[in-house]
Short mmCIF file of C-alpha atoms in Angstrom, two decimals:
data_model
loop_
_atom_site.label_atom_id
_atom_site.label_comp_id
_atom_site.label_asym_id
_atom_site.label_seq_id
_atom_site.Cartn_x
_atom_site.Cartn_y
_atom_site.Cartn_z
CA UNK Y 640 22.76 -58.33 69.54
CA UNK Y 641 22.02 -60.26 72.70
CA UNK Y 642 19.09 -61.52 74.66
CA UNK Y 643 17.98 -59.49 77.66
CA UNK Y 644 16.86 -60.85 81.00
CA UNK Y 645 13.25 -60.03 81.84
CA UNK Y 646 12.91 -58.46 85.31
CA UNK Y 647 9.66 -58.15 87.22
CA UNK Y 648 7.02 -55.84 85.83
CA UNK Y 649 6.86 -52.34 87.27
CA UNK Y 650 3.84 -51.42 89.41
CA UNK Y 651 0.89 -49.98 87.42
CA UNK Y 652 1.56 -46.43 88.63
CA UNK Y 653 5.23 -46.73 87.63
CA UNK Y 654 4.19 -48.13 84.25
CA UNK Y 655 2.05 -45.08 83.54
CA UNK Y 656 5.08 -42.85 84.15
CA UNK Y 657 6.79 -44.72 81.30
CA UNK Y 658 3.71 -44.87 79.06
CA UNK Y 659 2.70 -41.20 79.27
CA UNK Y 660 5.77 -39.75 77.44
CA UNK Y 661 5.32 -42.37 74.68
CA UNK Y 662 1.67 -41.39 74.37
CA UNK Y 663 2.75 -37.74 74.02
CA UNK Y 664 5.02 -38.82 71.16
CA UNK Y 665 1.97 -40.31 69.44
CA UNK Y 666 0.20 -36.97 69.90
CA UNK Y 667 2.97 -34.90 68.29
CA UNK Y 668 3.50 -37.44 65.52
CA UNK Y 669 -0.22 -37.33 64.80
CA UNK Y 670 0.12 -33.56 64.52
CA UNK Y 671 3.13 -33.88 62.21
CA UNK Y 672 1.01 -34.88 59.18
CA UNK Y 673 -0.64 -31.48 59.03
CA UNK Y 674 2.63 -29.67 59.74
CA UNK Y 675 4.63 -31.60 57.13
CA UNK Y 676 2.01 -31.19 54.42
CA UNK Y 677 2.05 -27.45 55.04
CA UNK Y 678 5.75 -27.00 54.29
CA UNK Y 679 6.77 -29.92 52.02
CA UNK Y 680 6.41 -30.67 48.31
CA UNK Y 681 7.88 -33.43 46.15
CA UNK Y 682 10.76 -31.08 45.25
CA UNK Y 683 11.58 -30.05 48.83
CA UNK Y 684 11.46 -33.35 50.77
CA UNK Y 685 15.22 -33.77 51.19
CA UNK Y 686 15.77 -30.06 51.83
CA UNK Y 687 13.12 -29.96 54.56
CA UNK Y 688 14.61 -33.07 56.19
CA UNK Y 689 18.08 -31.45 56.22
CA UNK Y 690 16.65 -28.32 57.84
CA UNK Y 691 14.44 -30.29 60.25
CA UNK Y 692 17.37 -32.24 61.69
CA UNK Y 693 20.05 -29.56 61.42
CA UNK Y 694 18.03 -27.11 63.53
CA UNK Y 695 18.27 -29.25 66.68
CA UNK Y 696 21.60 -31.03 66.13
CA UNK Y 697 23.93 -28.16 67.27
CA UNK Y 698 21.95 -27.79 70.49
CA UNK Y 699 22.29 -31.50 71.21
CA UNK Y 700 26.02 -31.51 70.47
CA UNK Y 701 26.69 -28.58 72.82
CA UNK Y 702 24.45 -29.94 75.59
CA UNK Y 703 25.91 -33.46 75.48
CA UNK Y 704 29.50 -32.92 74.38
CA UNK Y 705 30.98 -34.49 77.53
CA UNK Y 706 28.76 -37.56 77.26
CA UNK Y 707 29.57 -37.87 73.56
CA UNK Y 708 33.29 -38.01 74.33
CA UNK Y 709 32.58 -40.80 76.83
CA UNK Y 710 30.90 -43.05 74.25
CA UNK Y 711 32.83 -46.18 73.35
CA UNK Y 712 33.42 -47.26 69.76
CA UNK Y 713 30.68 -49.97 69.83
CA UNK Y 714 28.21 -47.38 71.10
CA UNK Y 715 29.10 -44.99 68.27
CA UNK Y 716 28.63 -47.78 65.74
CA UNK Y 717 25.32 -48.90 67.24
CA UNK Y 718 23.92 -45.37 67.34
CA UNK Y 719 25.14 -44.66 63.80
CA UNK Y 720 23.34 -47.81 62.61
CA UNK Y 721 20.14 -46.59 64.25
CA UNK Y 722 20.67 -43.25 62.53
CA UNK Y 723 20.84 -44.91 59.13
CA UNK Y 724 17.57 -46.71 59.82
CA UNK Y 725 16.09 -43.45 61.09
CA UNK Y 726 17.06 -41.64 57.88
CA UNK Y 727 15.30 -44.34 55.90
CA UNK Y 728 12.15 -43.99 58.01
CA UNK Y 729 11.96 -40.25 57.42
CA UNK Y 730 12.66 -40.47 53.71
CA UNK Y 731 9.99 -43.14 53.24
CA UNK Y 732 7.42 -41.35 55.40
CA UNK Y 733 7.97 -37.90 53.93
CA UNK Y 734 7.90 -39.00 50.31
CA UNK Y 735 4.95 -41.23 51.17
CA UNK Y 736 2.97 -38.38 52.72
CA UNK Y 737 3.62 -36.25 49.63
CA UNK Y 738 2.45 -38.98 47.26
CA UNK Y 739 -0.60 -40.36 49.07
CA UNK Y 740 -3.52 -39.11 51.12
CA UNK Y 741 -3.25 -38.41 54.83
CA UNK Y 742 -6.00 -41.00 55.32
CA UNK Y 743 -3.98 -43.76 53.69
CA UNK Y 744 -0.76 -42.66 55.41
CA UNK Y 745 -2.30 -42.79 58.89
CA UNK Y 746 -3.86 -46.19 58.29
CA UNK Y 747 -0.81 -47.87 56.76
CA UNK Y 748 1.76 -46.55 59.25
CA UNK Y 749 -0.39 -47.89 62.11
CA UNK Y 750 0.45 -51.41 60.93
CA UNK Y 751 3.63 -50.99 62.99
CA UNK Y 752 1.39 -52.11 65.88
CA UNK Y 753 1.14 -55.53 64.24
CA UNK Y 754 4.62 -55.78 62.72
CA UNK Y 755 6.50 -55.07 65.98
CA UNK Y 756 5.07 -57.82 68.23
CA UNK Y 757 5.34 -60.32 65.39
CA UNK Y 758 8.96 -59.36 64.70
CA UNK Y 759 9.78 -59.35 68.41
CA UNK Y 760 8.23 -62.81 68.77
CA UNK Y 761 10.31 -64.09 65.85
CA UNK Y 762 13.53 -62.68 67.33
CA UNK Y 763 12.89 -63.96 70.85
CA UNK Y 764 11.30 -67.22 69.63
CA UNK Y 765 8.18 -66.60 71.69
CA UNK Y 766 4.54 -66.48 70.68
CA UNK Y 767 2.53 -63.25 71.14
CA UNK Y 768 -0.39 -63.73 73.49
CA UNK Y 769 -3.85 -64.01 71.99
CA UNK Y 770 -4.93 -61.06 74.13
CA UNK Y 771 -2.24 -58.81 72.68
CA UNK Y 772 -2.98 -59.79 69.09
CA UNK Y 773 -6.68 -59.26 69.76
CA UNK Y 774 -5.96 -55.81 71.21
CA UNK Y 775 -3.77 -54.87 68.23
CA UNK Y 776 -6.41 -56.13 65.81
CA UNK Y 777 -9.05 -54.07 67.60
CA UNK Y 778 -6.87 -50.98 67.33
CA UNK Y 779 -6.25 -51.53 63.61
CA UNK Y 780 -9.98 -52.01 63.05
CA UNK Y 781 -10.51 -48.72 64.85
CA UNK Y 782 -7.96 -47.03 62.59
CA UNK Y 783 -9.81 -48.34 59.52
CA UNK Y 784 -13.07 -46.82 60.77
CA UNK Y 785 -11.33 -43.66 61.93
CA UNK Y 786 -9.80 -42.98 58.51
CA UNK Y 787 -12.91 -43.61 56.44
CA UNK Y 788 -14.01 -39.99 56.75
CA UNK Y 789 -11.63 -39.12 53.92
CA UNK Y 790 -12.23 -42.34 52.01
CA UNK Y 791 -9.64 -45.01 51.35
CA UNK Y 792 -8.26 -44.41 47.87
CA UNK Y 793 -6.75 -46.92 45.44
CA UNK Y 794 -3.28 -48.01 46.68
CA UNK Y 795 -0.49 -45.95 45.13
CA UNK Y 796 3.31 -45.71 45.16
CA UNK Y 797 2.93 -43.46 48.20
CA UNK Y 798 1.01 -46.21 49.99
CA UNK Y 799 3.86 -48.63 49.32
CA UNK Y 800 6.34 -46.12 50.73
CA UNK Y 801 4.26 -45.83 53.91
CA UNK Y 802 4.15 -49.62 54.21
CA UNK Y 803 7.95 -49.75 53.95
CA UNK Y 804 8.13 -46.95 56.54
CA UNK Y 805 6.04 -49.04 58.95
CA UNK Y 806 8.49 -51.94 58.51
CA UNK Y 807 11.43 -49.59 59.05
CA UNK Y 808 9.84 -48.26 62.24
CA UNK Y 809 9.55 -51.82 63.50
CA UNK Y 810 13.23 -52.47 62.77
CA UNK Y 811 14.22 -49.24 64.55
CA UNK Y 812 12.30 -50.11 67.73
CA UNK Y 813 13.71 -53.66 67.82
CA UNK Y 814 17.29 -52.46 67.30
CA UNK Y 815 16.96 -49.90 70.10
CA UNK Y 816 15.78 -52.65 72.44
CA UNK Y 817 18.26 -55.39 71.49
CA UNK Y 818 21.62 -53.87 70.50
CA UNK Y 819 23.57 -54.22 73.75
CA UNK Y 820 25.92 -51.29 73.09
CA UNK Y 821 22.93 -49.00 72.57
CA UNK Y 822 21.17 -50.19 75.72
CA UNK Y 823 24.17 -49.36 77.89
CA UNK Y 824 24.60 -45.74 76.73
CA UNK Y 825 22.68 -42.63 77.77
CA UNK Y 826 19.69 -41.50 75.73
CA UNK Y 827 20.97 -37.97 74.99
CA UNK Y 828 24.21 -39.13 73.39
CA UNK Y 829 22.50 -41.85 71.38
CA UNK Y 830 19.84 -39.44 70.12
CA UNK Y 831 22.58 -36.98 69.09
CA UNK Y 832 24.55 -39.58 67.15
CA UNK Y 833 21.40 -40.90 65.49
CA UNK Y 834 20.31 -37.47 64.31
CA UNK Y 835 23.86 -36.64 63.20
CA UNK Y 836 23.97 -39.80 61.08
CA UNK Y 837 20.59 -38.98 59.57
CA UNK Y 838 21.64 -35.39 58.76
CA UNK Y 839 24.76 -36.74 57.01
CA UNK Y 840 22.58 -38.99 54.84
CA UNK Y 841 20.19 -36.15 53.98
CA UNK Y 842 23.07 -33.74 53.26
CA UNK Y 843 24.66 -36.24 50.85
CA UNK Y 844 21.32 -36.69 49.09
CA UNK Y 845 20.79 -32.92 48.92
CA UNK Y 846 24.19 -32.52 47.23
CA UNK Y 847 23.35 -35.13 44.60
CA UNK Y 848 21.77 -33.95 41.33
CA UNK Y 849 18.08 -34.51 40.75
CA UNK Y 850 17.01 -34.61 44.42
CA UNK Y 851 15.08 -31.34 44.43
CA UNK Y 852 15.79 -27.81 45.64
CA UNK Y 853 18.77 -26.97 47.85
CA UNK Y 854 18.13 -26.58 51.61
CA UNK Y 855 19.33 -22.96 51.74
CA UNK Y 856 17.05 -22.04 48.83
CA UNK Y 857 14.07 -23.60 50.57
CA UNK Y 858 14.98 -21.91 53.88
CA UNK Y 859 15.24 -18.51 52.18
CA UNK Y 860 11.70 -18.90 50.84
CA UNK Y 861 10.17 -19.77 54.21
CA UNK Y 862 7.91 -17.29 55.94
CA UNK Y 863 6.89 -17.23 59.66
CA UNK Y 864 4.27 -19.95 59.12
CA UNK Y 865 6.73 -22.32 57.42
CA UNK Y 866 9.41 -21.71 60.07
CA UNK Y 867 6.89 -22.37 62.84
CA UNK Y 868 5.99 -25.67 61.17
CA UNK Y 869 9.65 -26.60 60.72
CA UNK Y 870 10.49 -25.83 64.37
CA UNK Y 871 7.53 -27.93 65.51
CA UNK Y 872 8.76 -30.84 63.40
CA UNK Y 873 12.34 -30.36 64.63
CA UNK Y 874 11.87 -29.85 68.36
CA UNK Y 875 8.79 -31.93 69.15
CA UNK Y 876 8.37 -34.48 66.37
CA UNK Y 877 12.10 -35.25 66.08
CA UNK Y 878 14.12 -34.33 69.19
CA UNK Y 879 11.49 -35.01 71.84
CA UNK Y 880 10.00 -38.03 70.07
CA UNK Y 881 13.17 -40.01 69.49
CA UNK Y 882 14.69 -39.11 72.87
CA UNK Y 883 11.55 -40.56 74.49
CA UNK Y 884 11.76 -43.68 72.33
CA UNK Y 885 15.36 -44.30 73.35
CA UNK Y 886 14.39 -43.80 77.00
CA UNK Y 887 11.21 -45.86 76.95
CA UNK Y 888 12.27 -49.04 75.13
CA UNK Y 889 14.81 -49.69 77.87
CA UNK Y 890 12.07 -49.56 80.51
CA UNK Y 891 9.29 -51.49 78.78
CA UNK Y 892 8.82 -53.76 75.77
CA UNK Y 893 8.99 -52.80 72.07
CA UNK Y 894 5.47 -54.19 71.65
CA UNK Y 895 4.10 -51.91 74.36
CA UNK Y 896 5.86 -48.87 72.85
CA UNK Y 897 4.50 -49.62 69.38
CA UNK Y 898 0.97 -50.15 70.68
CA UNK Y 899 0.98 -46.72 72.34
CA UNK Y 900 2.52 -45.13 69.24
CA UNK Y 901 -0.26 -46.85 67.30
CA UNK Y 902 -2.70 -44.24 68.62
CA UNK Y 903 -1.02 -41.77 66.24
CA UNK Y 904 -3.88 -41.81 63.68
CA UNK Y 905 -6.32 -40.95 66.47
CA UNK Y 906 -4.38 -37.80 67.29
CA UNK Y 907 -3.97 -37.02 63.60
CA UNK Y 908 -7.76 -37.03 63.31
CA UNK Y 909 -8.10 -34.88 66.44
CA UNK Y 910 -5.67 -32.28 65.05
CA UNK Y 911 -7.43 -32.35 61.68
CA UNK Y 912 -10.76 -31.62 63.37
CA UNK Y 913 -9.47 -28.96 65.77
CA UNK Y 914 -7.10 -27.13 63.40
CA UNK Y 915 -7.73 -28.39 59.88
CA UNK Y 916 -11.50 -28.04 60.01
CA UNK Y 917 -12.18 -31.71 59.19
CA UNK Y 918 -15.29 -33.55 60.39
CA UNK Y 919 -15.46 -36.94 62.11
CA UNK Y 920 -18.61 -38.92 61.33
CA UNK Y 921 -20.22 -41.75 63.27
CA UNK Y 922 -17.77 -44.32 61.86
CA UNK Y 923 -14.86 -42.11 62.87
CA UNK Y 924 -16.17 -41.75 66.43
CA UNK Y 925 -16.59 -45.54 66.66
CA UNK Y 926 -13.05 -45.97 65.34
CA UNK Y 927 -11.62 -43.58 67.92
CA UNK Y 928 -13.32 -45.57 70.69
CA UNK Y 929 -11.91 -48.84 69.31
CA UNK Y 930 -8.38 -47.41 69.13
CA UNK Y 931 -8.53 -46.27 72.75
CA UNK Y 932 -10.09 -49.55 73.90
CA UNK Y 933 -7.55 -51.63 72.00
CA UNK Y 934 -4.65 -49.63 73.40
CA UNK Y 935 -5.92 -49.95 76.98
CA UNK Y 936 -6.47 -53.71 76.53
CA UNK Y 937 -3.05 -54.15 74.96
CA UNK Y 938 -1.31 -52.34 77.81
CA UNK Y 939 -2.72 -54.88 80.23
CA UNK Y 940 -1.95 -57.80 77.92
CA UNK Y 941 1.72 -56.97 77.22
CA UNK Y 942 4.15 -58.81 79.47
CA UNK Y 943 7.38 -57.18 78.23
CA UNK Y 944 10.26 -56.08 80.48
CA UNK Y 945 9.98 -52.99 82.64
CA UNK Y 946 13.05 -51.56 84.24
CA UNK Y 947 13.09 -49.44 87.41
#
């Protein structure tokens, strides 16, 4: 790891070009709760993760085979390390979603907004600005209000898993930003190696006894609806999302990325209302407004690096 020089901030219009793809990631990740719950049970978590990653991996390998051959050994090691962290994130999140409510999951995972700037400040030995912490606190308060429509249940083992997933997300973002070998390689190759490492972890777990049903058995039982959900999780929530993360953290700050990704519960609520038939009461509407306001405030408050 090494420190990174901080160049001048990009113009506001240029910054929006970086922020918009990250915001789209928050949208698809918000949608992933409904999609994952529709195709996953406690006995199929590992199998679904194998299928989710394996669907897109061959496409990535074929598309980026020349770039993969050009990667140096430190870049392979750095990307593989990110892949191990990524596998942990998905295992924690997926088991967490199965064992807790969507309300709790959305609220707890949003704590990444707080964990990331604090961890970044500790690593860089700088103090987060009061404006940024205020903006993050406002967003978290909005998430609390937003998720009260379903009621906040007593904390469970699933809640603890989601908390650990939020910490793992923070680690992943910081590593992407600070491992020099990773910063110097192209996003496509790094995404491919990450997903390949994660698939290897999931495949090893699937082969172990007592980890649930086999991937091919689960795949054989899927109908059109389950395959549609799996492809959505694979192409948009995995391939698109992590490619954008690799691209964005090298053009802005980890804190800014996490703040935008922190709008995920807002989009989860929107999908639940539009597709899942859920209702958003007055508290939920107020929460949505606070999330948007906090995100907008935080964007202006963050002074992280932006690269041309």
